[in-house]
Coordinates of C-alpha atoms in Angstrom, one line a residue:
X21 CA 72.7 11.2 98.9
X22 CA 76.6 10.8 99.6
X23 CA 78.6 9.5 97.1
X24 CA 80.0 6.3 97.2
X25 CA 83.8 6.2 98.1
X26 CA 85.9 6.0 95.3
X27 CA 87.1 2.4 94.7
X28 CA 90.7 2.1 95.5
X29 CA 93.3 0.2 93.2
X30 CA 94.7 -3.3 94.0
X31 CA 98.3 -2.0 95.2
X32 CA 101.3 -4.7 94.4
X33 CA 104.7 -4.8 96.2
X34 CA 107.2 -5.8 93.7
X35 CA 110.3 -7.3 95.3
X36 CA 113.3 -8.2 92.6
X37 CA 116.8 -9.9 93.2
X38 CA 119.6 -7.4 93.4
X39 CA 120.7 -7.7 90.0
X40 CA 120.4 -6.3 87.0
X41 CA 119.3 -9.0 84.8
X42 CA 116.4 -9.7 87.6
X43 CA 115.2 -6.0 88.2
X44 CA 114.8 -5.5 84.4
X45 CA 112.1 -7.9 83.8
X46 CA 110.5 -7.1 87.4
X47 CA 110.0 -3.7 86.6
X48 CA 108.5 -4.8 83.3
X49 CA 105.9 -6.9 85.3
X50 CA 105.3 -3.7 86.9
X51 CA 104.4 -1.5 84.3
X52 CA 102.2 -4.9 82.7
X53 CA 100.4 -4.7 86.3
X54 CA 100.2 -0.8 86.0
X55 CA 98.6 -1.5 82.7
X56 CA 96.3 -3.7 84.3
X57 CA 95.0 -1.0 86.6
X58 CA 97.3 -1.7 89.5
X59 CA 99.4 0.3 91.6
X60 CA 103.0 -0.6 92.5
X61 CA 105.5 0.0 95.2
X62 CA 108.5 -1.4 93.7
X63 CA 111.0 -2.2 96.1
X64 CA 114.6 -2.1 95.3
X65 CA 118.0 -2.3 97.4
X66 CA 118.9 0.8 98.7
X67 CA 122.7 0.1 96.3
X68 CA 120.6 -0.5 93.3
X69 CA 117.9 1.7 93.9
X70 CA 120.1 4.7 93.6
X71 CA 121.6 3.3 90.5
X72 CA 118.1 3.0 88.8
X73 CA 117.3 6.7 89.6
X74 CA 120.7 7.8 88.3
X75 CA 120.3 6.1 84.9
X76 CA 116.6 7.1 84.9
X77 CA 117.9 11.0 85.3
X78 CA 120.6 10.5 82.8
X79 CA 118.1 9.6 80.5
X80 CA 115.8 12.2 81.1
X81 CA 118.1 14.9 80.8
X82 CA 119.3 13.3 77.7
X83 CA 115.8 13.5 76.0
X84 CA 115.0 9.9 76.4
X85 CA 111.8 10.9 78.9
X86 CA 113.6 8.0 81.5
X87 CA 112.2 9.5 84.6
X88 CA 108.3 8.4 83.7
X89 CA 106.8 6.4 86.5
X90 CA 103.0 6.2 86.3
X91 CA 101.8 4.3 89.4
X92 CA 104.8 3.2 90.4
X93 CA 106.9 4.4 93.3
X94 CA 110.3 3.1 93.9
X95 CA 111.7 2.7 97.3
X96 CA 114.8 1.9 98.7
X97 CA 115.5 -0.7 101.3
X98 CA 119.2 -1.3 102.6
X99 CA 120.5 -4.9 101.9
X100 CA 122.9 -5.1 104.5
X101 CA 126.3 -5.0 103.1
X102 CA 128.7 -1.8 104.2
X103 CA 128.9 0.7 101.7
X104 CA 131.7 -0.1 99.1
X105 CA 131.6 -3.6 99.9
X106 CA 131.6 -6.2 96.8
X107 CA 128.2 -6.7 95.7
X108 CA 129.4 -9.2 93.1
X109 CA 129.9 -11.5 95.7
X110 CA 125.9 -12.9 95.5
X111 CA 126.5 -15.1 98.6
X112 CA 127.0 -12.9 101.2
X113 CA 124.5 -10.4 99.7
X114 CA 121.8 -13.1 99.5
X115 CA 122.4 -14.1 103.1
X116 CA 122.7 -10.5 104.6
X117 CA 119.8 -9.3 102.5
X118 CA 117.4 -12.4 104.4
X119 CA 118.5 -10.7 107.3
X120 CA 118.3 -6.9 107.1
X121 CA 115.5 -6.4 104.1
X122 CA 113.1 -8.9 105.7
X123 CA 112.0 -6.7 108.6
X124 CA 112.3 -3.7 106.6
X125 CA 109.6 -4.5 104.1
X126 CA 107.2 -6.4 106.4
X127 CA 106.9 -2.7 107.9
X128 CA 106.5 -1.3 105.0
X129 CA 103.6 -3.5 104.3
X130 CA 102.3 -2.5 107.6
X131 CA 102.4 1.0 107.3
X132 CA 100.9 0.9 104.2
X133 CA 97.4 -0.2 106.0
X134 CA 97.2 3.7 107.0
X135 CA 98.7 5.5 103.4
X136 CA 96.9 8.0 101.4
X137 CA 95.5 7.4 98.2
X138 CA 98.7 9.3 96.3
X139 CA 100.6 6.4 98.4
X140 CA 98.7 4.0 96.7
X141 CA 96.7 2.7 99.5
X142 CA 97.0 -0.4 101.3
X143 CA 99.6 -2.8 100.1
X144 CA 97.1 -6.2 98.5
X145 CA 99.5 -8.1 97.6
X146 CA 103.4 -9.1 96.7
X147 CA 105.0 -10.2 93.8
X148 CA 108.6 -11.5 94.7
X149 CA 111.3 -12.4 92.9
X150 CA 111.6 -16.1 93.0
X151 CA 115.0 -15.5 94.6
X152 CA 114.1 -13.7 97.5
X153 CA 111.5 -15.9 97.9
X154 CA 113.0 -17.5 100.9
X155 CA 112.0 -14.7 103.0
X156 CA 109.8 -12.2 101.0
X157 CA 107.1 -14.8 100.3
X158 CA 107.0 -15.8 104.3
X159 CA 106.4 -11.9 105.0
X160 CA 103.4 -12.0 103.2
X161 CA 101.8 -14.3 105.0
X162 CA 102.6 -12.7 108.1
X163 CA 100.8 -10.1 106.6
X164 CA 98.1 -12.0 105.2
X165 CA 98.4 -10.5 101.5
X166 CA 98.3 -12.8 98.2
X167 CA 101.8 -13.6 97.0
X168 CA 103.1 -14.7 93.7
X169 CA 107.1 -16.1 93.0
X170 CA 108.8 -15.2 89.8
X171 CA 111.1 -16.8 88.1
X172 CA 112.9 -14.5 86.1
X173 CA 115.3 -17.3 84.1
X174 CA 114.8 -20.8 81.8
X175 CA 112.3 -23.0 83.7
X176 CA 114.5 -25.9 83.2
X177 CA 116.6 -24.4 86.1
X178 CA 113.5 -23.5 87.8
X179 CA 113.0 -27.1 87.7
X180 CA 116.5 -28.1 88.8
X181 CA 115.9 -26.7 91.7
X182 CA 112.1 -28.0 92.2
X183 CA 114.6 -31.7 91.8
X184 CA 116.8 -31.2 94.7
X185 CA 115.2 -34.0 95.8
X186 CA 115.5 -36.5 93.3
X187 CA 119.1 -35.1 92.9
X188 CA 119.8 -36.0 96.2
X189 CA 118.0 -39.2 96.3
X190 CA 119.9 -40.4 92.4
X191 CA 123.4 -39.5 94.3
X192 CA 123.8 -36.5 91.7
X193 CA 124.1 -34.1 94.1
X194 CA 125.8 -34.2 98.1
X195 CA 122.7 -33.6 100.6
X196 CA 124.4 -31.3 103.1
X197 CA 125.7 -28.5 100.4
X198 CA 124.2 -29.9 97.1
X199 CA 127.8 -30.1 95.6
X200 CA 128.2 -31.8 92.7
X201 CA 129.1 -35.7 93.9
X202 CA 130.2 -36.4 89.9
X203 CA 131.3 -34.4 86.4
X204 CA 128.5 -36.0 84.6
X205 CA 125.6 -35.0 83.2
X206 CA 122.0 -35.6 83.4
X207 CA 118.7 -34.6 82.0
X208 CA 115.4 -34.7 84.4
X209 CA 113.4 -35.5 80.8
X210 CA 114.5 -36.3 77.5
X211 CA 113.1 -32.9 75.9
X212 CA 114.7 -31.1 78.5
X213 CA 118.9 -30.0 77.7
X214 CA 121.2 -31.7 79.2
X215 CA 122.4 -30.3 82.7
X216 CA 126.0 -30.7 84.3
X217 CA 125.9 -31.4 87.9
X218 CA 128.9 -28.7 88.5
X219 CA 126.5 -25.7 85.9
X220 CA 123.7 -26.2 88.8
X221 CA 122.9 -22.8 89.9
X222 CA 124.4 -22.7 93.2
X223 CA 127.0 -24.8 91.8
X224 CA 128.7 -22.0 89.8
X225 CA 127.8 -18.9 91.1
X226 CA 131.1 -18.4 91.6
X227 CA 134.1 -18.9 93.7
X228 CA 132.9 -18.3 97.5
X229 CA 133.0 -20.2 101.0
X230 CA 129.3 -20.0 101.5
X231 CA 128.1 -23.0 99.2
X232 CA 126.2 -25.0 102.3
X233 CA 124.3 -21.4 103.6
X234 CA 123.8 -20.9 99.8
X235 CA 122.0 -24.0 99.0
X236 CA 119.9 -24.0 102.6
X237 CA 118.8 -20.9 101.5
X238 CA 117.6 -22.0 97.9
X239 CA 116.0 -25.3 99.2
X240 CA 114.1 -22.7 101.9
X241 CA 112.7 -20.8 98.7
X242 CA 111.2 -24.1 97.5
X243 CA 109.5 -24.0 100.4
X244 CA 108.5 -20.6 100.6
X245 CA 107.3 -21.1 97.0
X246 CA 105.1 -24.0 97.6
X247 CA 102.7 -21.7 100.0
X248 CA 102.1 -18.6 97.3
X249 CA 99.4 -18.4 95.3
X250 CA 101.4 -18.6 92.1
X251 CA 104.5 -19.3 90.2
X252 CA 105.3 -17.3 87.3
X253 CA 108.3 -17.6 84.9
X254 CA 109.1 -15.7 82.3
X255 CA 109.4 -18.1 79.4
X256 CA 106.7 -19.5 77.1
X257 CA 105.0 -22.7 76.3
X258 CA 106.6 -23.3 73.2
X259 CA 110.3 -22.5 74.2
X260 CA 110.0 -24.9 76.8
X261 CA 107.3 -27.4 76.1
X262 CA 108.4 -30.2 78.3
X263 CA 109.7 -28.4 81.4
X264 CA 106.0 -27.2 81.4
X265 CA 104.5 -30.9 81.3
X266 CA 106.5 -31.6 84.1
X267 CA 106.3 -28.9 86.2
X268 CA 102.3 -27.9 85.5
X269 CA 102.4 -25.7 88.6
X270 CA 104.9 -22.8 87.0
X271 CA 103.0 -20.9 84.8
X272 CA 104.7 -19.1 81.6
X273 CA 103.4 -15.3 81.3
X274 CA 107.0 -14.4 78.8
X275 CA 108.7 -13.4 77.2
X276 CA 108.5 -10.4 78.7
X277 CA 109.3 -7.0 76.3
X278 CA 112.1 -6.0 78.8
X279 CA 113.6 -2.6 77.9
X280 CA 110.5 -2.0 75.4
X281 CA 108.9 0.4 77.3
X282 CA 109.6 4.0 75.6
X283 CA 110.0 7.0 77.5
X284 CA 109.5 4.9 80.9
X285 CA 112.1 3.7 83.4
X286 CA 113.2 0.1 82.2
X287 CA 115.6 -0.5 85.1
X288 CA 119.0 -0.3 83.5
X289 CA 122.0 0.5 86.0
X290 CA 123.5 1.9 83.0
X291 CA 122.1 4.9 80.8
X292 CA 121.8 3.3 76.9
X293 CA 123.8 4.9 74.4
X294 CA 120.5 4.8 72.6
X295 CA 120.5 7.4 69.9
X296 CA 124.3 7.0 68.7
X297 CA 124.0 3.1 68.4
X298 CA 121.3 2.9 66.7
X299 CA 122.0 6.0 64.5
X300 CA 124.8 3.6 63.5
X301 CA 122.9 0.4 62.6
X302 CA 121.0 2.3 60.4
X303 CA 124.2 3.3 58.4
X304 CA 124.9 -0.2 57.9
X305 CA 123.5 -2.9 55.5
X306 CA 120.9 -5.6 56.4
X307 CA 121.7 -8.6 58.4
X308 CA 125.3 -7.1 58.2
X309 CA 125.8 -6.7 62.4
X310 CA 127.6 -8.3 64.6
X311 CA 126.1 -7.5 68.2
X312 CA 128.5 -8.5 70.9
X313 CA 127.0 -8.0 74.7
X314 CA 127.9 -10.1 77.5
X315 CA 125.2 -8.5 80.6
X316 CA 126.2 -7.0 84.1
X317 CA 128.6 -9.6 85.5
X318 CA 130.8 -11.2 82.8
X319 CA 134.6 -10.4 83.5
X320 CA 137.2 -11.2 81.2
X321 CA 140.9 -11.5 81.6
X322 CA 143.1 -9.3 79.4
X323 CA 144.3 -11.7 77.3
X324 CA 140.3 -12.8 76.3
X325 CA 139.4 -9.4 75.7
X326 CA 142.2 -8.9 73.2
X327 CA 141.4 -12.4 71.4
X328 CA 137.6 -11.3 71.5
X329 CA 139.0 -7.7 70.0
X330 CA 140.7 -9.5 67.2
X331 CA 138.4 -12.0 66.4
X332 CA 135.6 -9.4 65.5
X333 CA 138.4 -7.5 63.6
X334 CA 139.6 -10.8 61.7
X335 CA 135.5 -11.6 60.7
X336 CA 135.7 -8.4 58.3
X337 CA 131.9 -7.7 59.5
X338 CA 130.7 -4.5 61.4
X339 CA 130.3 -5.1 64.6
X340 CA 128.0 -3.8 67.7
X341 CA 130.3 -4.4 70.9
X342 CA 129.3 -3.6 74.5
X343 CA 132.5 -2.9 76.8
X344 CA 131.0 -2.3 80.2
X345 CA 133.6 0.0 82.1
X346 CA 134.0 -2.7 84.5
X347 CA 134.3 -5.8 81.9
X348 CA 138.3 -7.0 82.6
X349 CA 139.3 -7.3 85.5
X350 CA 141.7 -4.7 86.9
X351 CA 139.2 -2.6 84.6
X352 CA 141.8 -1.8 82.2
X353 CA 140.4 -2.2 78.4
X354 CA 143.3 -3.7 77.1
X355 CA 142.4 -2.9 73.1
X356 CA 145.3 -4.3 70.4
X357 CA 147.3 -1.8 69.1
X358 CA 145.2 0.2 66.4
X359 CA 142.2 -1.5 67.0
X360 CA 139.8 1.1 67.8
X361 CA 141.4 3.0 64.8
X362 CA 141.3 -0.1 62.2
X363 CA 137.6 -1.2 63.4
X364 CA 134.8 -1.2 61.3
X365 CA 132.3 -1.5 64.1
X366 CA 131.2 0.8 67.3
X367 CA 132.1 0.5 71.0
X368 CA 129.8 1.5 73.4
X369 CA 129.4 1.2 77.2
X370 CA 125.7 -0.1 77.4
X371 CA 123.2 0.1 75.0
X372 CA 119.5 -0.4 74.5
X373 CA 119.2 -4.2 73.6
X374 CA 116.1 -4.6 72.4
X375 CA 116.1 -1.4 70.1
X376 CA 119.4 -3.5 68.7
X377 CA 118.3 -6.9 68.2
X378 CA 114.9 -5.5 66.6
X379 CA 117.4 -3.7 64.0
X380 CA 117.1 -4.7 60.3
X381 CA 121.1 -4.8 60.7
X382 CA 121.6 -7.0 63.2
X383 CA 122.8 -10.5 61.6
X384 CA 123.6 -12.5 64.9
X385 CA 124.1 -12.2 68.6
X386 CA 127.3 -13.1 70.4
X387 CA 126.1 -13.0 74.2
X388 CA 126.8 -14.5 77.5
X389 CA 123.6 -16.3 77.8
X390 CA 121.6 -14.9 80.1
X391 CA 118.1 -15.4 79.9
X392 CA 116.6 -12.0 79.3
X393 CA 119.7 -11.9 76.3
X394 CA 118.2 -15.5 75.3
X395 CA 114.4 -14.3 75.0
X396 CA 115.0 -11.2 73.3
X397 CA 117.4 -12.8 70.9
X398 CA 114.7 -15.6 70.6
X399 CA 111.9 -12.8 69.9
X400 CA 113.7 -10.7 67.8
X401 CA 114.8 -13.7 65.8
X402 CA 118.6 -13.5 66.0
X403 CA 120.7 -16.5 66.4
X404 CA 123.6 -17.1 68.7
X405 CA 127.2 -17.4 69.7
X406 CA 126.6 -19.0 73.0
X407 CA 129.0 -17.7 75.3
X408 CA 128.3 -18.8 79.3
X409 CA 130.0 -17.3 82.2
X410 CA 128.3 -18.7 85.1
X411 CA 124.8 -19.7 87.1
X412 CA 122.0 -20.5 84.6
X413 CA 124.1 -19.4 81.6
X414 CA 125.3 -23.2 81.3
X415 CA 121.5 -24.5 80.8
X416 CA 120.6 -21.7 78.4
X417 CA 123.1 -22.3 75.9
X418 CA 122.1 -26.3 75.7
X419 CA 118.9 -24.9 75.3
X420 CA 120.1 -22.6 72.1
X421 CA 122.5 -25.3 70.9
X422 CA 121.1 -28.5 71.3
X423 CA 117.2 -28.1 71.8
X424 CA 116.1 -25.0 69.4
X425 CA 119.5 -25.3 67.4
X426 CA 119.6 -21.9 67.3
X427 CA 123.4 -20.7 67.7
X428 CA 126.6 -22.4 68.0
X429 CA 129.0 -22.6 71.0
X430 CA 132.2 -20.3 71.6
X431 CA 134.5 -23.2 72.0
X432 CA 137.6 -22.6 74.7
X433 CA 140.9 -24.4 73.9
X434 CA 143.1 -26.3 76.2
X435 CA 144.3 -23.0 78.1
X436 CA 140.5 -21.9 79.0
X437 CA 140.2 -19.3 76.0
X438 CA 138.2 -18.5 72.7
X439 CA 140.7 -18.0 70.2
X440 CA 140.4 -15.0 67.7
X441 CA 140.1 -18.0 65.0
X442 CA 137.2 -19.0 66.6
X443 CA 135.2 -16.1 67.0
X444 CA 135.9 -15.3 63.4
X445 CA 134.7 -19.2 62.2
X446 CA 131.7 -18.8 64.2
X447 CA 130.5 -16.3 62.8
X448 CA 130.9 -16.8 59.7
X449 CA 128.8 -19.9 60.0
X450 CA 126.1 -18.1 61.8
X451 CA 125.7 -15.8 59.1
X452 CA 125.9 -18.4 56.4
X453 CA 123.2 -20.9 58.1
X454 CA 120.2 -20.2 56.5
X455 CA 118.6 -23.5 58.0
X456 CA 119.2 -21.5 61.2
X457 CA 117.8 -18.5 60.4
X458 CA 114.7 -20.4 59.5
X459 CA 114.6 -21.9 63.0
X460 CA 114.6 -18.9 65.0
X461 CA 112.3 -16.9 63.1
X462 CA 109.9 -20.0 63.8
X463 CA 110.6 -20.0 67.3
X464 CA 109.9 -15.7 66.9
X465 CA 107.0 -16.4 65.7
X466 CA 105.7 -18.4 68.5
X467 CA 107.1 -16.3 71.3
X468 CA 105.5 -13.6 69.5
X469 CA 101.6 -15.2 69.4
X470 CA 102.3 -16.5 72.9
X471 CA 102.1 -13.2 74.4
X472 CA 99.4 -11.7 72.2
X473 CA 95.5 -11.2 72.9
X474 CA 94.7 -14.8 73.2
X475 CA 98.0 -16.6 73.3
X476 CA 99.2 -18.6 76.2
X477 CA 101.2 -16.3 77.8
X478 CA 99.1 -13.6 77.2
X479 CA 96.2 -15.7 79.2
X480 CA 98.1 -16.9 81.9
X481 CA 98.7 -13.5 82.7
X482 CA 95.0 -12.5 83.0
X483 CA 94.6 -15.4 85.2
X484 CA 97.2 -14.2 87.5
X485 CA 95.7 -10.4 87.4
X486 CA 92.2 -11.4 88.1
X487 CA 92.7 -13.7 91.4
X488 CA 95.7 -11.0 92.9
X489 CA 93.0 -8.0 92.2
X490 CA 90.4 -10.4 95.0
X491 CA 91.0 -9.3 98.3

């Protein structure tokens, strides 16, 4: 009697945003589906793609086993732009890539019909960054697979965006571009933070002539959205309790352990100075730390770097600071005189952020906001200096400030900068606040159960796994 064919594996396409704040937590989804028993095809832009690999390698050779990939095969798909072109500029990328990555991966589904088991197999189904929604999620149905949208970031912006409508129809927002039509604020329900009308996402994404293909674009990914079989975010009941009563239909499955997964490829663009950081930390006291880390697309002028420089040097604590080579503009580093001589902390280009904030010596968390930064502060239980640059970063500090209350705001003075004096103040009343201390180590405590066997999160996600594994 023949034996039966071997049963092949549900085979995802995972699809993130060209950035590294969205590929991070994608390629965590990943390795959760790989866990799961899927394979994954994890399709990057060709630009970030080869930055992946390189960091990967880096790793590697530098004993930190980056190169492991079970199940998961990256490929590279060109996003459009000419080769040393400004992929800062997210306008034109997110236009261009609609254009040129579309076709690319609808044949890359196709082909996929006829690949060999060490391929993976047929290509089941997609799971899409919410971002690239717009066109991702319409090439799955084309080629009738199951689809899921993820969004990566707060689901109070999620929900922003699910309220262009209402926006339009209160006269908060201009119909034709979705500019901002006042300076005010408004909240879309009273548990929710407070939202300015020019911190809306494609509001403030920076400065750029494309603001009317921009928001087209995003109100197309609504409804891209609306016709996918589900809507993840990473986030969790508890952070966001009301944004989830309103919005039923998004489904928490976070916080996601992005850059948890040891000896595997986390999706840094950047290798982590890994072993001499946190060599460091453990030289210094508990709850001593300052860690400073502002992501992968803060710039600062010269003159904020300098202030930023002396207010760590003027709080007298040891500080953790992550100067990206490409930080200030002009990307000259700009240090005070004697600085790097006088300091009593450590400098590094990247580092591994959740190794850090899960260090005994890490007292608070000066950061720009971003939500992966938010939930790993949140889950590590490290309060913050809230410091936003731009896009969701606005919405995420009300959230820390003025919702959970669990950090304080770097406060700019008339001419647009955080004085040294202010740095120094602010933390200084971090680390003196035991009230909230106590706060975020509640709030770590529910992120934490959220996500275990039997938590919210942790269910949500089975949910999702079971009905994508259905053909």
């Amino acid at each position: 009697m023949a034996a039966a064919p071997a049963r092949r594996l549900p085979h995802a396409l995972v699809i993130p945003y060209p950035a590294q704040g969205h590929v991070i937590p994608l390629l965590e989804l990943a390795h959760a589906l790989v866990d799961r028993g899927f394979t994954v095809t994890f399709a990057n832009s060709e630009f970030n793609h080869h930055r992946v690999v390189a960091a990967m390698k880096e790793s590697s050779c530098n004993g930190g086993g980056g190169a492991a990939l079970e199940r998961i095969r990256l490929v590279a798909v060109p996003d459009g732009m000419a080769p040393g072109e400004d992929r800062n500029n997210l306008v034109r990328l997110t236009v261009l890539m609609a254009e040129h990555m579309a076709p690319r991966v609808e044949d890359l589904i196709r082909r996929s019909s006829s690949a060999a088991a060490d391929e993976g197999g047929p290509i089941t189904c997609m799971v899409a960054d919410y971002n690239v929604g717009t066109w991702a999620l319409d090439v799955a149905e084309r080629t009738g697979i199951r689809s899921a949208a993820v969004w990566p970031a707060s689901a109070a912006v999620l929900a922003s965006i699910l309220s262009i409508p209402r926006l339009i129809e209160d006269g908060v927002i201009d119909a034709q571009d979705g500019s901002a039509l006042s300076q005010g604020t408004f909240q879309l329900s009273p548990d929710m933070p407070a939202m300015r009308t020019a911190h809306l996402a494609w509001n403030c994404i920076g400065k750029h002539d494309g603001q009317e293909a921009l928001f087209r674009y995003i109100v197309g990914g609504v409804r891209a959205a609306a016709k996918c079989d589900f809507v993840l975010c990473n986030s969790f009941h508890g952070a966001e309790r009301a944004t989830f009563a309103r919005f039923p239909s998004v489904v928490p499955i976070g916080p996601l352990l992005t850059g948890e997964r040891r000896g595997k490829a986390v999706g840094h663009f950047w290798r982590p100075e890994g072993g001499a950081c946190l060599s460091w930390l453990d030289a210094q006291p508990a709850r001593s730390v300052v860690y400073v880390a502002f992501g992968s697309f803060t710039m600062f002028d010269a003159r904020q770097f300098r202030e930023l420089a002396l207010g760590l040097e003027r709080s007298g604590r040891p500080f953790l600071w992550v100067v990206r080579p490409d930080i200030v503009h002009g990307d000259v580093h700009d240090y005070p005189d004697g600085f790097l001589d006088r300091a009593r902390g450590m400098v590094v280009a990247w580092s591994p952020q959740q190794s850090v904030l899960a260090h005994p010596a890490v007292a608070c968390f000066v950061s720009h906001c971003g939500w992966n930064s938010t939930m790993e502060g949140v889950r590590n239980g490290v309060p913050f200096l809230a410091w936003p640059y731009f896009a969701d970063q606005f919405v995420n500090q009300g959230y820390i400030c003025d919702v959970w209350k669990v950090g304080l705001r770097a406060e700019a003075d008339e001419s647009g900068v955080v004085t040294k004096e202010q740095i120094a103040s602010k933390v200084e009343e971090l680390m003196s606040d035991e009230s909230m201390r106590e706060r975020v180590e509640a709030m770590k405590k529910v992120a934490h159960e959220s996500i275990s066997e039997g938590g919210s999160s942790y269910r949500n996600f089975d949910n999702f796994v079971e009905a994508m594994k259905k053909a």
